[in-house]
PDB file of C-alpha atoms in Angstrom:
ATOM      1  CA  MET A  20      -0.074   0.053   0.089  1.00 49.00           C
ATOM      2  CA  MET A  21       2.443   2.790   1.096  1.00 45.00           C
ATOM      3  CA  ARG A  22       3.846   1.803  -2.364  1.00 51.00           C
ATOM      4  CA  TRP A  23       1.033   3.794  -4.345  1.00 50.00           C
ATOM      5  CA  VAL A  24       0.965   6.437  -1.549  1.00 48.00           C
ATOM      6  CA  TRP A  25       4.152   7.276  -2.010  1.00 47.00           C
ATOM      7  CA  MET A  26       3.572   7.542  -6.130  1.00 53.00           C
ATOM      8  CA  SER A  27       0.157   9.611  -5.144  1.00 54.00           C
ATOM      9  CA  VAL A  28       2.572  12.155  -3.547  1.00 48.00           C
ATOM     10  CA  LEU A  29       4.697  11.735  -5.888  1.00 48.00           C
ATOM     11  CA  LEU A  30       2.830  12.785  -8.902  1.00 49.00           C
ATOM     12  CA  LEU A  31       0.689  15.329  -7.064  1.00 49.00           C
ATOM     13  CA  SER A  32       4.732  17.259  -6.372  1.00 46.00           C
ATOM     14  CA  LEU A  33       4.943  16.777 -10.001  1.00 42.00           C
ATOM     15  CA  THR A  34       1.839  17.571 -11.151  1.00 45.00           C
ATOM     16  CA  GLY A  35       0.485  20.868  -8.305  1.00 48.00           C
ATOM     17  CA  CYS A  36      -2.080  18.776  -6.987  1.00 45.00           C
ATOM     18  CA  ALA A  37      -0.983  19.111  -3.861  1.00 42.00           C
ATOM     19  CA  GLN A  38      -3.139  22.805  -3.567  1.00 47.00           C
ATOM     20  CA  LYS A  39      -5.432  20.855  -3.729  1.00 47.00           C
ATOM     21  CA  LEU A  40      -5.142  19.270  -0.555  1.00 47.00           C
ATOM     22  CA  GLY A  41      -6.024  21.946   1.593  1.00 52.00           C
ATOM     23  CA  ARG A  42      -9.394  22.477   1.030  1.00 54.00           C
ATOM     24  CA  PRO A  43     -12.118  22.959   3.515  1.00 60.00           C
ATOM     25  CA  PHE A  44     -13.316  19.428   5.785  1.00 55.00           C
ATOM     26  CA  ASP A  45     -16.668  18.161   4.055  1.00 70.00           C
ATOM     27  CA  ILE A  46     -19.110  15.596   5.721  1.00 64.00           C
ATOM     28  CA  LYS A  47     -18.934  13.268   2.568  1.00 70.00           C
ATOM     29  CA  ASN A  48     -16.020  12.234   2.607  1.00 72.00           C
ATOM     30  CA  LEU A  49     -16.589  10.013   5.942  1.00 70.00           C
ATOM     31  CA  ALA A  50     -17.309   8.093   2.787  1.00 79.00           C
ATOM     32  CA  LYS A  51     -14.503   7.992   1.625  1.00 90.00           C
ATOM     33  CA  SER A  52     -11.921   5.430   1.548  1.00 91.00           C
ATOM     34  CA  ASP A  53      -8.092   7.346   1.279  1.00 91.00           C
ATOM     35  CA  MET A  54      -7.651   6.410  -1.978  1.00 94.00           C
ATOM     36  CA  ASP A  55     -11.363   7.494  -2.954  1.00 95.00           C
ATOM     37  CA  LEU A  56      -9.283  11.107  -1.915  1.00 94.00           C
ATOM     38  CA  ILE A  57      -6.917  10.387  -4.170  1.00 94.00           C
ATOM     39  CA  THR A  58      -8.116   9.162  -7.069  1.00 97.00           C
ATOM     40  CA  ASP A  59     -10.975  12.648  -6.771  1.00 96.00           C
ATOM     41  CA  ILE A  60      -7.597  14.841  -6.794  1.00 96.00           C
ATOM     42  CA  HIS A  61      -6.742  13.039  -9.688  1.00 97.00           C
ATOM     43  CA  ILE A  62      -9.570  13.706 -11.282  1.00 98.00           C
ATOM     44  CA  ALA A  63     -10.506  17.587 -11.021  1.00 97.00           C
ATOM     45  CA  GLU A  64      -6.608  17.723 -11.750  1.00 98.00           C
ATOM     46  CA  ILE A  65      -6.398  15.673 -15.676  1.00 98.00           C
ATOM     47  CA  ARG A  66      -9.755  17.789 -16.208  1.00 98.00           C
ATOM     48  CA  ASP A  67      -8.084  20.970 -15.610  1.00 98.00           C
ATOM     49  CA  LEU A  68      -5.177  19.533 -17.805  1.00 98.00           C
ATOM     50  CA  SER A  69      -8.118  18.386 -20.230  1.00 98.00           C
ATOM     51  CA  GLU A  70      -9.477  22.075 -20.296  1.00 98.00           C
ATOM     52  CA  ALA A  71      -6.055  23.302 -20.972  1.00 98.00           C
ATOM     53  CA  LEU A  72      -5.083  21.720 -23.894  1.00 98.00           C
ATOM     54  CA  ILE A  73      -9.060  22.288 -25.422  1.00 98.00           C
ATOM     55  CA  VAL A  74      -7.694  25.591 -25.138  1.00 98.00           C
ATOM     56  CA  LYS A  75      -4.282  25.839 -26.645  1.00 98.00           C
ATOM     57  CA  LEU A  76      -5.518  23.807 -29.019  1.00 98.00           C
ATOM     58  CA  TYR A  77      -8.443  26.206 -30.635  1.00 98.00           C
ATOM     59  CA  LYS A  78      -5.780  28.743 -29.794  1.00 97.00           C
ATOM     60  CA  ARG A  79      -3.600  27.160 -32.732  1.00 97.00           C
ATOM     61  CA  ASN A  80      -5.920  26.114 -34.906  1.00 98.00           C
ATOM     62  CA  PRO A  81      -7.895  29.172 -35.226  1.00 97.00           C
ATOM     63  CA  ARG A  82      -9.027  27.712 -38.696  1.00 97.00           C
ATOM     64  CA  GLU A  83     -11.274  24.333 -36.839  1.00 98.00           C
ATOM     65  CA  LEU A  84     -13.454  26.598 -34.644  1.00 97.00           C
ATOM     66  CA  LYS A  85     -14.247  29.518 -37.755  1.00 97.00           C
ATOM     67  CA  LYS A  86     -15.286  26.344 -39.698  1.00 97.00           C
ATOM     68  CA  VAL A  87     -19.100  26.788 -37.352  1.00 97.00           C
ATOM     69  CA  PRO A  88     -20.169  29.977 -37.772  1.00 96.00           C
ATOM     70  CA  GLY A  89     -20.409  31.423 -34.205  1.00 97.00           C
ATOM     71  CA  MET A  90     -18.670  29.156 -32.079  1.00 98.00           C
ATOM     72  CA  THR A  91     -16.156  29.856 -29.457  1.00 98.00           C
ATOM     73  CA  ILE A  92     -13.976  28.307 -27.815  1.00 98.00           C
ATOM     74  CA  GLU A  93     -15.135  28.980 -24.161  1.00 98.00           C
ATOM     75  CA  LYS A  94     -18.234  27.389 -25.867  1.00 98.00           C
ATOM     76  CA  ARG A  95     -16.496  24.956 -26.800  1.00 98.00           C
ATOM     77  CA  VAL A  96     -15.031  24.069 -23.524  1.00 98.00           C
ATOM     78  CA  SER A  97     -18.674  24.254 -22.424  1.00 98.00           C
ATOM     79  CA  GLN A  98     -19.597  21.747 -24.238  1.00 97.00           C
ATOM     80  CA  LEU A  99     -16.686  19.220 -23.763  1.00 98.00           C
ATOM     81  CA  MET A 100     -16.544  19.669 -19.706  1.00 97.00           C
ATOM     82  CA  THR A 101     -20.354  19.381 -19.057  1.00 95.00           C
ATOM     83  CA  THR A 102     -20.822  16.603 -16.878  1.00 90.00           C
ATOM     84  CA  GLU A 103     -24.093  16.030 -19.086  1.00 92.00           C
ATOM     85  CA  ARG A 104     -23.039  14.839 -23.031  1.00 93.00           C
ATOM     86  CA  PRO A 105     -25.668  13.618 -25.206  1.00 93.00           C
ATOM     87  CA  ASP A 106     -26.758  10.488 -23.985  1.00 91.00           C
ATOM     88  CA  ASN A 107     -26.643   9.939 -28.182  1.00 94.00           C
ATOM     89  CA  GLY A 108     -23.725  10.995 -28.708  1.00 96.00           C
ATOM     90  CA  PHE A 109     -22.809  15.527 -30.653  1.00 97.00           C
ATOM     91  CA  ARG A 110     -24.898  15.693 -33.595  1.00 96.00           C
ATOM     92  CA  GLU A 111     -22.343  17.856 -35.085  1.00 96.00           C
ATOM     93  CA  LEU A 112     -20.152  15.282 -34.697  1.00 97.00           C
ATOM     94  CA  GLY A 113     -22.116  12.352 -36.102  1.00 96.00           C
ATOM     95  CA  GLY A 114     -23.889  11.267 -33.305  1.00 97.00           C
ATOM     96  CA  MET A 115     -20.738  10.115 -31.886  1.00 97.00           C
ATOM     97  CA  ASP A 116     -18.450  10.241 -28.735  1.00 97.00           C
ATOM     98  CA  GLY A 117     -15.773   9.313 -26.579  1.00 96.00           C
ATOM     99  CA  ILE A 118     -12.934   6.778 -28.549  1.00 96.00           C
ATOM    100  CA  ALA A 119     -14.956   6.207 -31.503  1.00 96.00           C
ATOM    101  CA  LEU A 120     -13.901   9.882 -32.167  1.00 98.00           C
ATOM    102  CA  LEU A 121     -10.110   9.302 -32.665  1.00 97.00           C
ATOM    103  CA  PRO A 122      -9.477   8.456 -35.544  1.00 97.00           C
ATOM    104  CA  LEU A 123     -12.390  10.610 -37.229  1.00 97.00           C
ATOM    105  CA  ALA A 124      -9.900  13.116 -35.796  1.00 97.00           C
ATOM    106  CA  PHE A 125      -7.399  12.046 -37.343  1.00 97.00           C
ATOM    107  CA  SER A 126      -8.471  11.493 -40.727  1.00 96.00           C
ATOM    108  CA  SER A 127      -7.779  13.068 -43.274  1.00 92.00           C
ATOM    109  CA  GLU A 128     -11.686  13.191 -45.412  1.00 94.00           C
ATOM    110  CA  PHE A 129     -13.220  14.720 -42.341  1.00 97.00           C
ATOM    111  CA  GLU A 130     -14.507  18.483 -42.948  1.00 96.00           C
ATOM    112  CA  GLY A 131     -15.513  19.541 -39.193  1.00 97.00           C
ATOM    113  CA  ASP A 132     -13.568  20.686 -36.266  1.00 98.00           C
ATOM    114  CA  ARG A 133     -11.362  18.498 -35.801  1.00 98.00           C
ATOM    115  CA  VAL A 134     -10.389  19.764 -32.509  1.00 98.00           C
ATOM    116  CA  PHE A 135     -13.896  19.256 -31.141  1.00 98.00           C
ATOM    117  CA  ALA A 136     -13.642  16.015 -32.767  1.00 98.00           C
ATOM    118  CA  LEU A 137     -10.559  15.294 -30.837  1.00 98.00           C
ATOM    119  CA  MET A 138     -11.052  16.542 -27.198  1.00 98.00           C
ATOM    120  CA  ALA A 139     -14.830  15.328 -27.631  1.00 98.00           C
ATOM    121  CA  GLY A 140     -13.167  12.452 -28.052  1.00 98.00           C
ATOM    122  CA  VAL A 141     -10.080  12.531 -24.896  1.00 98.00           C
ATOM    123  CA  THR A 142     -12.477  13.542 -22.506  1.00 98.00           C
ATOM    124  CA  GLY A 143     -15.351  11.175 -23.477  1.00 98.00           C
ATOM    125  CA  MET A 144     -12.100   8.515 -22.992  1.00 98.00           C
ATOM    126  CA  ILE A 145     -10.649   9.986 -19.614  1.00 98.00           C
ATOM    127  CA  SER A 146     -13.756  10.499 -17.799  1.00 98.00           C
ATOM    128  CA  ALA A 147     -14.702   6.743 -19.965  1.00 98.00           C
ATOM    129  CA  SER A 148     -11.706   5.507 -17.841  1.00 98.00           C
ATOM    130  CA  TYR A 149     -13.788   6.998 -14.873  1.00 98.00           C
ATOM    131  CA  ASN A 150     -17.004   5.010 -15.191  1.00 97.00           C
ATOM    132  CA  HIS A 151     -18.416   9.466 -16.303  1.00 97.00           C
ATOM    133  CA  GLN A 152     -17.659   9.591 -12.423  1.00 97.00           C
ATOM    134  CA  LEU A 153     -16.148  13.053 -10.407  1.00 96.00           C
ATOM    135  CA  GLU A 154     -16.355  11.276  -7.264  1.00 96.00           C
ATOM    136  CA  PHE A 155     -15.431   8.185  -6.008  1.00 96.00           C
ATOM    137  CA  PHE A 156     -17.046   6.821  -2.370  1.00 94.00           C
ATOM    138  CA  LEU A 157     -16.512   3.123  -0.430  1.00 90.00           C
ATOM    139  CA  LEU A 158     -18.447   1.139  -2.317  1.00 88.00           C
ATOM    140  CA  ASP A 159     -17.554   2.529  -5.952  1.00 94.00           C
ATOM    141  CA  ASP A 160     -14.697   0.374  -7.920  1.00 95.00           C
ATOM    142  CA  ILE A 161     -12.525   1.288 -10.630  1.00 96.00           C
ATOM    143  CA  ASP A 162     -11.013  -0.346 -13.388  1.00 98.00           C
ATOM    144  CA  GLN A 163      -7.165  -0.616 -13.860  1.00 98.00           C
ATOM    145  CA  GLN A 164      -7.264  -1.558 -17.325  1.00 98.00           C
ATOM    146  CA  LYS A 165      -9.342   1.513 -18.702  1.00 98.00           C
ATOM    147  CA  LEU A 166      -6.864   4.164 -17.489  1.00 98.00           C
ATOM    148  CA  TYR A 167      -4.039   1.779 -18.351  1.00 98.00           C
ATOM    149  CA  ASN A 168      -5.254   2.424 -21.980  1.00 97.00           C
ATOM    150  CA  SER A 169      -6.036   5.791 -21.660  1.00 98.00           C
ATOM    151  CA  ALA A 170      -2.447   6.311 -20.914  1.00 98.00           C
ATOM    152  CA  ARG A 171      -1.471   4.237 -24.147  1.00 97.00           C
ATOM    153  CA  ASN A 172      -4.272   6.027 -26.461  1.00 97.00           C
ATOM    154  CA  LEU A 173      -3.135   9.602 -24.983  1.00 98.00           C
ATOM    155  CA  GLU A 174       0.786   8.482 -25.831  1.00 97.00           C
ATOM    156  CA  LYS A 175      -1.293   7.443 -29.531  1.00 97.00           C
ATOM    157  CA  ILE A 176      -2.734  11.088 -29.731  1.00 97.00           C
ATOM    158  CA  ALA A 177       0.429  12.625 -28.837  1.00 96.00           C
ATOM    159  CA  TRP A 178       2.375  11.328 -31.685  1.00 96.00           C
ATOM    160  CA  LEU A 179      -0.116  11.596 -34.336  1.00 96.00           C
ATOM    161  CA  LEU A 180       0.057  15.386 -33.981  1.00 97.00           C
ATOM    162  CA  ASN A 181       2.939  15.323 -34.179  1.00 95.00           C
ATOM    163  CA  ASN A 182       2.984  12.782 -37.588  1.00 95.00           C
ATOM    164  CA  GLU A 183      -0.539  12.888 -38.808  1.00 96.00           C
ATOM    165  CA  LYS A 184      -0.447  14.838 -42.455  1.00 95.00           C
ATOM    166  CA  ASP A 185      -3.250  15.592 -45.525  1.00 93.00           C
ATOM    167  CA  ASP A 186      -2.413  14.645 -49.020  1.00 91.00           C
ATOM    168  CA  ASN A 187      -1.214  18.187 -49.209  1.00 93.00           C
ATOM    169  CA  GLY A 188       1.891  16.967 -46.533  1.00 95.00           C
ATOM    170  CA  GLN A 189       0.716  19.651 -43.845  1.00 96.00           C
ATOM    171  CA  LEU A 190       0.060  18.350 -40.099  1.00 97.00           C
ATOM    172  CA  LEU A 191      -3.815  17.698 -39.561  1.00 97.00           C
ATOM    173  CA  LEU A 192      -3.717  19.476 -36.366  1.00 98.00           C
ATOM    174  CA  LEU A 193      -1.243  21.880 -35.391  1.00 96.00           C
ATOM    175  CA  SER A 194       1.228  22.232 -32.095  1.00 96.00           C
ATOM    176  CA  ASN A 195       4.354  21.763 -30.929  1.00 93.00           C
ATOM    177  CA  GLY A 196       6.568  23.979 -33.014  1.00 87.00           C
ATOM    178  CA  MET A 197       8.596  26.982 -33.180  1.00 75.00           C
ATOM    179  CA  GLY A 198       8.066  30.057 -31.678  1.00 73.00           C
ATOM    180  CA  LYS A 199       7.938  34.066 -33.233  1.00 74.00           C
ATOM    181  CA  ASN A 200      11.519  34.142 -30.666  1.00 78.00           C
ATOM    182  CA  GLY A 201      13.166  30.499 -32.478  1.00 77.00           C
ATOM    183  CA  VAL A 202      12.205  28.557 -29.260  1.00 83.00           C
ATOM    184  CA  PRO A 203      10.767  25.155 -29.301  1.00 85.00           C
ATOM    185  CA  ASN A 204       7.489  25.543 -27.980  1.00 87.00           C
ATOM    186  CA  TYR A 205       6.558  21.447 -26.395  1.00 92.00           C
ATOM    187  CA  SER A 206       3.796  22.707 -23.952  1.00 95.00           C
ATOM    188  CA  TYR A 207       1.447  20.998 -25.488  1.00 97.00           C
ATOM    189  CA  GLU A 208       3.698  17.649 -25.869  1.00 95.00           C
ATOM    190  CA  ARG A 209       3.921  18.126 -21.825  1.00 97.00           C
ATOM    191  CA  LEU A 210       0.130  18.397 -20.801  1.00 98.00           C
ATOM    192  CA  LEU A 211      -0.073  15.406 -22.352  1.00 98.00           C
ATOM    193  CA  SER A 212       2.790  13.625 -20.261  1.00 97.00           C
ATOM    194  CA  GLN A 213       0.997  15.049 -17.993  1.00 98.00           C
ATOM    195  CA  MET A 214      -2.312  13.002 -18.303  1.00 98.00           C
ATOM    196  CA  ILE A 215      -0.633  10.134 -19.164  1.00 98.00           C
ATOM    197  CA  ILE A 216       1.530  10.248 -16.256  1.00 98.00           C
ATOM    198  CA  ILE A 217      -1.419  11.116 -13.831  1.00 98.00           C
ATOM    199  CA  GLN A 218      -3.572   7.617 -15.734  1.00 98.00           C
ATOM    200  CA  ASP A 219      -0.691   5.036 -15.587  1.00 98.00           C
ATOM    201  CA  MET A 220      -0.308   6.089 -11.885  1.00 97.00           C
ATOM    202  CA  MET A 221      -4.297   5.948 -11.164  1.00 98.00           C
ATOM    203  CA  ALA A 222      -3.960   2.635 -12.884  1.00 98.00           C
ATOM    204  CA  VAL A 223      -0.590   1.113 -10.990  1.00 97.00           C
ATOM    205  CA  MET A 224      -2.052   2.725  -7.479  1.00 96.00           C
ATOM    206  CA  VAL A 225      -5.337   1.086  -8.049  1.00 97.00           C
ATOM    207  CA  ALA A 226      -4.044  -2.546  -9.211  1.00 97.00           C
ATOM    208  CA  ASP A 227      -1.740  -2.071  -5.795  1.00 95.00           C
ATOM    209  CA  SER A 228      -4.755  -2.105  -3.341  1.00 93.00           C
ATOM    210  CA  THR A 229      -7.033  -4.016  -5.408  1.00 93.00           C
ATOM    211  CA  ASN A 230      -4.220  -6.587  -6.149  1.00 94.00           C
ATOM    212  CA  ARG A 231      -5.433  -6.966  -9.331  1.00 95.00           C
ATOM    213  CA  ASN A 232      -2.461  -7.029 -12.279  1.00 96.00           C
ATOM    214  CA  ILE A 233      -2.393  -4.219 -15.268  1.00 97.00           C
ATOM    215  CA  ASN A 234      -2.610  -6.273 -19.039  1.00 95.00           C
ATOM    216  CA  GLN A 235       0.938  -4.282 -20.833  1.00 93.00           C
ATOM    217  CA  VAL A 236      -0.124  -4.424 -24.157  1.00 85.00           C
ATOM    218  CA  VAL A 237       1.919  -2.670 -27.325  1.00 81.00           C
ATOM    219  CA  HIS A 238       0.049  -0.788 -29.994  1.00 77.00           C
ATOM    220  CA  SER A 239       1.687   0.615 -33.987  1.00 80.00           C
ATOM    221  CA  MET A 240       1.990   4.329 -33.344  1.00 81.00           C
ATOM    222  CA  ALA A 241       0.629   4.716 -37.239  1.00 72.00           C
ATOM    223  CA  SER A 242      -2.720   3.041 -36.612  1.00 80.00           C
ATOM    224  CA  MET A 243      -5.945   4.122 -36.831  1.00 82.00           C
ATOM    225  CA  THR A 244      -7.142   1.649 -33.307  1.00 90.00           C
ATOM    226  CA  PHE A 245      -6.853   2.877 -29.815  1.00 96.00           C
ATOM    227  CA  PHE A 246      -7.435   0.690 -27.551  1.00 96.00           C
ATOM    228  CA  PRO A 247     -10.455  -0.015 -25.558  1.00 95.00           C
ATOM    229  CA  ILE A 248     -11.540   1.708 -22.731  1.00 94.00           C
TER     230      ILE A 248
END
C-alpha cells in the first residue's frame, strides 16, 4: 500500500495537485477511503489539464473554430467539460462521442472541427476511464485496465499530432512547433505527458490496492486503432 501512496505524493508534486489538498473538510469525505480521496484529486487535475489542452489547441488552430459560425472557445469548453453530455453523442460529429471520435479527428476526409472531434474523444475517453464519475466513495469500483489503456491512447494521440498529415503534406492539427523567437514550444506535449502520468499512476495505484494485474500492451503508433475503455 505504501508504494501507491508514495507514487501519488510524487505525482501531486509534479502536477501541482498538492494545492488541492488544502480544501476544507466535507462531511461526505467520511464515506471515502484514502484511495477515493486520491482518485478525486487526480480526476480534478486531469480535467484541468484537458481544459487547458482544449484552449491551447483552438488558439493554435483557429481555422477549426471558424468552421462553425458563431462558435467560441468558451462554448466549446462548456460543451466538452460538462457532466451532462448528449446521451446519443454530438450531432455535429455524427452522433459519436468518446473514443470512437479519435480516428475521425485524424481522418484526412473529415471536414469538420478537428479540435472538437479530438477533444470530445479525449475527454469522453478519460471520463469513461473513471466510470463517468467526478467523485468516488467506499463502494465504488474503478478498473485499472481502463486507466492504463487510456494512457496508451494518449501516447498515440501525442504521436499523431506530430506526424499525421493531409494529402498536401501539412499537419492535420498544429501543436508543438517553433515560437516566433525561434524557441521550440513543447507545451502541448507537456500537457499530454502530465495526463499520461496521471492515468498511468492511477492504474498502478488501483492495481496495487485491489491486488489486480494490468495487462500491458503494445501497439503501432501509426495505426488508427485505439485500445477500448
